[in-house]
Coordinates of C-alpha atoms in Angstrom, one line a residue:
M113 CA 20.2 30.6 14.1
K114 CA 17.4 31.9 16.2
A115 CA 15.4 33.0 13.2
N116 CA 15.8 29.6 11.6
A117 CA 14.4 27.9 14.8
E118 CA 11.5 30.3 14.9
N119 CA 10.7 29.7 11.2
Q120 CA 10.9 25.9 11.8
S121 CA 8.6 26.2 14.8
S122 CA 6.1 28.3 12.9
S123 CA 6.2 25.8 10.0
S124 CA 5.5 22.9 12.3
S125 CA 2.6 24.6 13.9
M126 CA 1.2 25.4 10.5
D127 CA 1.7 21.8 9.5
G128 CA -0.4 20.8 12.5
L129 CA -3.2 23.0 11.3
K130 CA -2.9 21.7 7.8
W131 CA -3.2 18.1 9.1
V132 CA -6.2 19.0 11.1
A133 CA -7.8 20.5 7.9
V134 CA -6.9 17.3 6.0
F135 CA -8.5 15.0 8.6
A136 CA -11.5 17.3 8.7
L137 CA -12.0 17.1 5.0
L138 CA -11.7 13.4 5.0
A139 CA -14.1 13.1 7.9
A140 CA -16.5 15.4 6.0
A141 CA -16.3 13.0 3.0
V142 CA -17.1 10.0 5.1
V143 CA -19.9 11.6 7.2
G144 CA -21.3 13.4 4.2
N145 CA -21.5 10.1 2.3
Y146 CA -23.4 8.6 5.2
L147 CA -25.8 11.5 5.9
Y148 CA -26.6 12.1 2.2
S149 CA -27.3 8.5 1.3
D150 CA -30.5 9.6 -0.4
V151 CA -28.6 11.8 -2.9
S152 CA -27.5 10.4 -6.2
V153 CA -24.5 8.1 -6.1
V154 CA -22.8 10.1 -8.9
L155 CA -23.1 13.4 -6.9
R156 CA -21.8 11.8 -3.7
A157 CA -18.9 10.2 -5.6
A158 CA -18.0 13.6 -7.2
A159 CA -18.2 15.3 -3.8
I160 CA -15.9 12.6 -2.3
V161 CA -13.4 12.9 -5.1
V162 CA -13.3 16.7 -4.6
L163 CA -12.9 16.5 -0.8
V164 CA -10.2 13.8 -1.1
A165 CA -8.4 15.9 -3.8
A166 CA -8.6 19.0 -1.6
A167 CA -7.2 17.0 1.4
G168 CA -4.4 15.6 -0.7
G169 CA -3.6 19.1 -2.0
I170 CA -3.4 20.5 1.5
A171 CA -1.3 17.5 2.7
A172 CA 1.1 18.1 -0.2
F173 CA 2.1 21.4 1.4
T174 CA 3.2 19.9 4.7
A175 CA 6.7 18.8 5.4
K176 CA 5.7 15.1 5.3
G177 CA 3.7 15.7 2.2
K178 CA 6.7 17.3 0.4
T179 CA 8.9 14.4 1.5
A180 CA 6.3 11.9 0.2
I181 CA 6.1 13.7 -3.2
S182 CA 9.9 13.7 -3.4
F183 CA 10.0 10.0 -2.6
A184 CA 7.4 9.3 -5.3
R185 CA 9.4 11.2 -7.9
E186 CA 12.6 9.4 -7.0
S187 CA 10.7 6.0 -7.1
R188 CA 9.4 6.8 -10.5
M189 CA 12.9 7.6 -11.8
E190 CA 14.2 4.2 -10.3
V191 CA 11.3 2.3 -12.0
R192 CA 12.4 3.8 -15.3
K193 CA 15.9 2.3 -14.8
V194 CA 14.5 -1.3 -14.2
V195 CA 15.2 -3.8 -16.9
W196 CA 11.9 -5.7 -17.1
P197 CA 11.8 -9.3 -18.2
T198 CA 10.6 -10.3 -21.6
R199 CA 7.3 -12.2 -21.9
Q200 CA 9.2 -15.5 -22.5
E201 CA 11.4 -15.0 -19.4
A202 CA 8.3 -14.2 -17.3
T203 CA 6.5 -17.3 -18.5
Q204 CA 9.5 -19.6 -17.9
T205 CA 9.9 -18.2 -14.4
T206 CA 6.2 -18.7 -13.7
F207 CA 6.4 -22.3 -14.7
I208 CA 9.5 -22.9 -12.6
V209 CA 7.8 -21.4 -9.6
L210 CA 4.7 -23.6 -10.2
A211 CA 6.8 -26.7 -10.6
V212 CA 8.8 -26.0 -7.4
T213 CA 5.5 -25.3 -5.5
V214 CA 4.0 -28.6 -6.6
I215 CA 7.2 -30.5 -5.7
M216 CA 7.3 -28.9 -2.3
A217 CA 3.6 -29.6 -1.7
L218 CA 4.1 -33.3 -2.5
A219 CA 7.2 -33.5 -0.3
L220 CA 5.4 -31.8 2.6
W221 CA 2.3 -34.1 2.0
G222 CA 4.6 -37.1 2.2
I223 CA 6.4 -35.9 5.3
D224 CA 3.1 -35.3 7.0
G225 CA 1.8 -38.8 6.1
I226 CA 5.0 -40.3 7.5
M227 CA 4.7 -38.3 10.7
V228 CA 1.0 -39.2 11.2
R229 CA 1.9 -42.9 10.8
L230 CA 4.8 -42.5 13.3
V231 CA 2.5 -40.8 15.9
R232 CA -0.1 -43.6 15.4
L233 CA 2.6 -46.2 15.9
V234 CA 3.9 -44.5 19.1
T235 CA 0.5 -43.7 20.6
G236 CA -1.3 -46.8 19.4
V237 CA -4.3 -44.9 18.1

């Protein structure tokens, strides 16, 4: 029990150091892009990609990173289970949404016009 608590405490302190390294790499990418604005855009973009990938790699080894990766894998499995609509179903649904939107817009426009006339009638403006 005590060994487990010490291991968890050591892991959380290492996670803190890893997060500091992640934020340092991301800050280096932002500051470096600003400071080296005279360098080729291609080289700066490549450096940013490398720094962001390194930050992502370090973040993946933290507890929250492992949780996020697990969530992404489970999400991908769930997306594979989805039954996507056919093109015809998607088109029909889109037209239904457009028709309802137009009808509601006209209804709200009519209600607004009636309310404006009522306010004019009451206030005498």
